[in-house]
Structures are given as C-alpha cells and as structure tokens.
Amino acid sequence: MSRDAQECGVNVVIGLIGSKWKPSILWRLAEGDHRFAELRRGVSGISEKVLAEQLRELERDALVSRTAYEGFPLRVDYALTPLGEELNDLLDPVAQWGDAYLADKALEAPGG
Amino acid sequence: MSRDAQECGVNVVIGLIGSKWKPSILWRLAEGDHRFAELRRGVSGISEKVLAEQLRELERDALVSRTAYEGFPLRVDYALTPLGEELNDLLDPVAQWGDAYLADKALEAPGG
DNA sequence: CGGTATCCCTGTCGATACTG
DNA sequence: CAGTATCGACAGGGATACCG
C-alpha cells in the first residue's frame, strides 16, 4: 500500500485515526483507562470484532496501550499512551471546529 | 447513513476530509487557485473521475469554491473558501505532528 | 470477561472510454 | 480543457457464532 497519496502529515494522521470508530475510542480513553466491555458500551454500536481490531491497530501504532491482568474474571485495561494523549490534545481544536461546523450547517438547513 | 459514530467533532472533520485524496487537494489549493488539470497533475495518481468527485463533495461542504469562465478553451478555477482556509490552518499543526510521527517511526524501524 | 473466526454487504477508488 | 458514464476490484465494517 505504502503512501500513494501525498504525505501531507494530515494523511498520516488520517491513516492513524481516520476510520469510523477510532476517534470515539480515543475520546473515551482520554477520560481514563477503560476495559474492553466499557469501551464496547461507551462507543455505541461497535461490534466486538471491530472494536478488537481497532484496538489492535491503535496499539500497533503506539497510540494505545493494553494491560492484561492475570486473575479471574479476565480483565484488560486500555489506556492512551503519551503519544496518544498528544494526538488527542492536538485534535481538540479540530473537534471544536467540527462541532461549530455542524452547528453552522444546522442553521443553514433547518429542515435537513 | 447519518452519523452512527459519535459526533466527536473529529468525526465530522474526518467525514469532510477523511478520504484518500482530499487532504492533498486542500494542500494544493492552500497555495492559491488551481485549475482542474493543475490539480490533476499536482495531486499525483488521482483519476479524473475521483478528482471531480472529491471536488464536488468539497464544494458541497463549502470548503472549496468553483469558478467557471465562459471563454474557450474551457477554464474552471478551484479555490479554498474562507471555511476551507480555516480548516486548513487548523490542520497545520496536525500535519506537523504527522510528519514527526512518521520520522519517529522511521527511527524505530530503520529496516522497515 | 475478552476476545477470535466466518461470511457478506457496501462504499470508495481505479481504469477506461466518451462528451461538450 | 473539464468533465461524465460505466464497470470492476478491494478494503472496511457489520452480524453472528464460537472459544479460553
């Protein structure tokens, strides 16, 4: 695959978090550690398969860390890495802009 | 489709520019107006169909404006709207972070 | 609880040919 | 030059069932 699209930097970030669920996962994790089931509930309609998938990618990309505990019942915690927090912070103004954009659009097309 | 994923704001922005080529198109446009063929060359391996598609979406989303001139040969200019510039500016630090991320990864896996 | 395996559906993108 | 039409490939994601 490599990078056929320009390496705008933005493309890198989109490659990292540009999937359907990753931003939501990251937001949840920004609040603190979460277990698998918590994320499953917190994120909305995501399936187990996809959540696990996204989590593995996030882990691979060093944005999220996974901690498994030995006891029973099974327990695994997911948390943002420093890198993940960095990105999350960076994305905060973007999120605000996105909200404002949405509000603006709502005004233009109230009948939506 | 609507928005099943959380409206994190980031998801909004990803919906706007999270496709394969839009960031690159936006970067080009950030340099100033461009004609269709200029974008086609500037963006790399994008096909006419996809470029036209992306441009229409960008226009629909009020990020890009289209200006057609009557004369011949045909001439159409694309430019960032104020909103588009806003977003582009906002994304600049994100792009820098993305570059740094990439450089960092390159160090970790030189044999990549 | 915390996952993995399977199968399918859909959207996105790519190649190519054609039009005003 | 600046697109549109058509067809096909492919990856991401969804539903469901099963495992340690």
Short mmCIF file of N, CA and C in Angstrom, two decimals, chain B residues 1 8-9 11-13 20 24 30 35 37 46 49 51 53 65 71-72 79-80 82 87 90 96 98 110-111:
data_model
loop_
_atom_site.label_atom_id
_atom_site.label_comp_id
_atom_site.label_asym_id
_atom_site.label_seq_id
_atom_site.Cartn_x
_atom_site.Cartn_y
_atom_site.Cartn_z
N MET B 1 -27.43 6.91 6.10
CA MET B 1 -26.14 6.72 6.78
C MET B 1 -26.10 7.50 8.09
N CYS B 8 -17.95 13.32 17.63
CA CYS B 8 -16.81 13.84 18.36
C CYS B 8 -16.27 15.13 17.78
N GLY B 9 -16.83 15.61 16.73
CA GLY B 9 -16.26 16.78 16.09
C GLY B 9 -15.15 16.32 15.17
N ASN B 11 -14.92 13.35 14.15
CA ASN B 11 -15.62 12.54 13.16
C ASN B 11 -16.22 13.40 12.06
N VAL B 12 -16.67 14.57 12.44
CA VAL B 12 -17.21 15.49 11.45
C VAL B 12 -16.12 15.86 10.45
N VAL B 13 -14.97 16.24 10.99
CA VAL B 13 -13.86 16.65 10.13
C VAL B 13 -13.39 15.48 9.27
N LYS B 20 -9.26 9.52 0.76
CA LYS B 20 -7.88 9.30 0.36
C LYS B 20 -7.19 10.55 -0.20
N SER B 24 -4.72 16.16 0.25
CA SER B 24 -3.79 16.60 -0.79
C SER B 24 -4.40 17.71 -1.64
N ALA B 30 -4.36 25.39 -0.98
CA ALA B 30 -3.88 26.35 0.02
C ALA B 30 -2.83 27.27 -0.59
N ARG B 35 -6.51 25.20 -11.44
CA ARG B 35 -7.44 24.71 -12.43
C ARG B 35 -7.51 23.19 -12.29
N ALA B 37 -6.90 20.71 -14.32
CA ALA B 37 -5.73 19.97 -14.80
C ALA B 37 -4.52 20.14 -13.90
N ILE B 46 -4.21 10.55 -8.92
CA ILE B 46 -5.66 10.59 -8.86
C ILE B 46 -6.27 10.57 -10.26
N LYS B 49 -12.06 11.05 -12.68
CA LYS B 49 -13.34 10.76 -12.05
C LYS B 49 -13.31 11.08 -10.56
N LEU B 51 -11.09 12.85 -8.87
CA LEU B 51 -10.82 14.25 -8.59
C LEU B 51 -12.11 15.06 -8.68
N GLU B 53 -15.12 14.03 -8.40
CA GLU B 53 -15.97 13.61 -7.30
C GLU B 53 -15.62 14.34 -6.00
N SER B 65 -14.52 26.50 -3.48
CA SER B 65 -15.43 27.18 -4.41
C SER B 65 -14.98 26.93 -5.85
N GLY B 71 -15.26 31.71 -21.65
CA GLY B 71 -14.46 31.63 -22.88
C GLY B 71 -14.06 30.23 -23.32
N PHE B 72 -13.13 30.24 -24.26
CA PHE B 72 -12.58 29.00 -24.72
C PHE B 72 -11.08 29.17 -24.90
N ALA B 79 -10.83 27.07 -5.64
CA ALA B 79 -10.15 27.80 -4.57
C ALA B 79 -10.73 27.42 -3.23
N LEU B 80 -9.95 27.64 -2.20
CA LEU B 80 -10.45 27.42 -0.85
C LEU B 80 -11.44 28.52 -0.49
N PRO B 82 -13.29 30.65 2.67
CA PRO B 82 -12.79 31.05 4.00
C PRO B 82 -12.86 29.88 4.97
N LEU B 87 -10.10 25.60 8.07
CA LEU B 87 -9.82 24.20 8.38
C LEU B 87 -8.38 23.85 8.07
N LEU B 90 -6.19 25.11 10.69
CA LEU B 90 -6.38 24.31 11.88
C LEU B 90 -5.62 22.99 11.78
N GLN B 96 2.02 18.70 10.97
CA GLN B 96 3.38 18.68 11.51
C GLN B 96 3.57 17.51 12.46
N GLY B 98 1.98 14.76 12.31
CA GLY B 98 2.01 13.57 11.46
C GLY B 98 3.38 13.34 10.86
N PRO B 110 14.27 1.10 11.16
CA PRO B 110 15.08 1.54 10.01
C PRO B 110 15.03 0.55 8.85
N GLY B 111 14.86 -0.73 9.21
CA GLY B 111 14.84 -1.75 8.17
C GLY B 111 13.49 -1.86 7.49
#
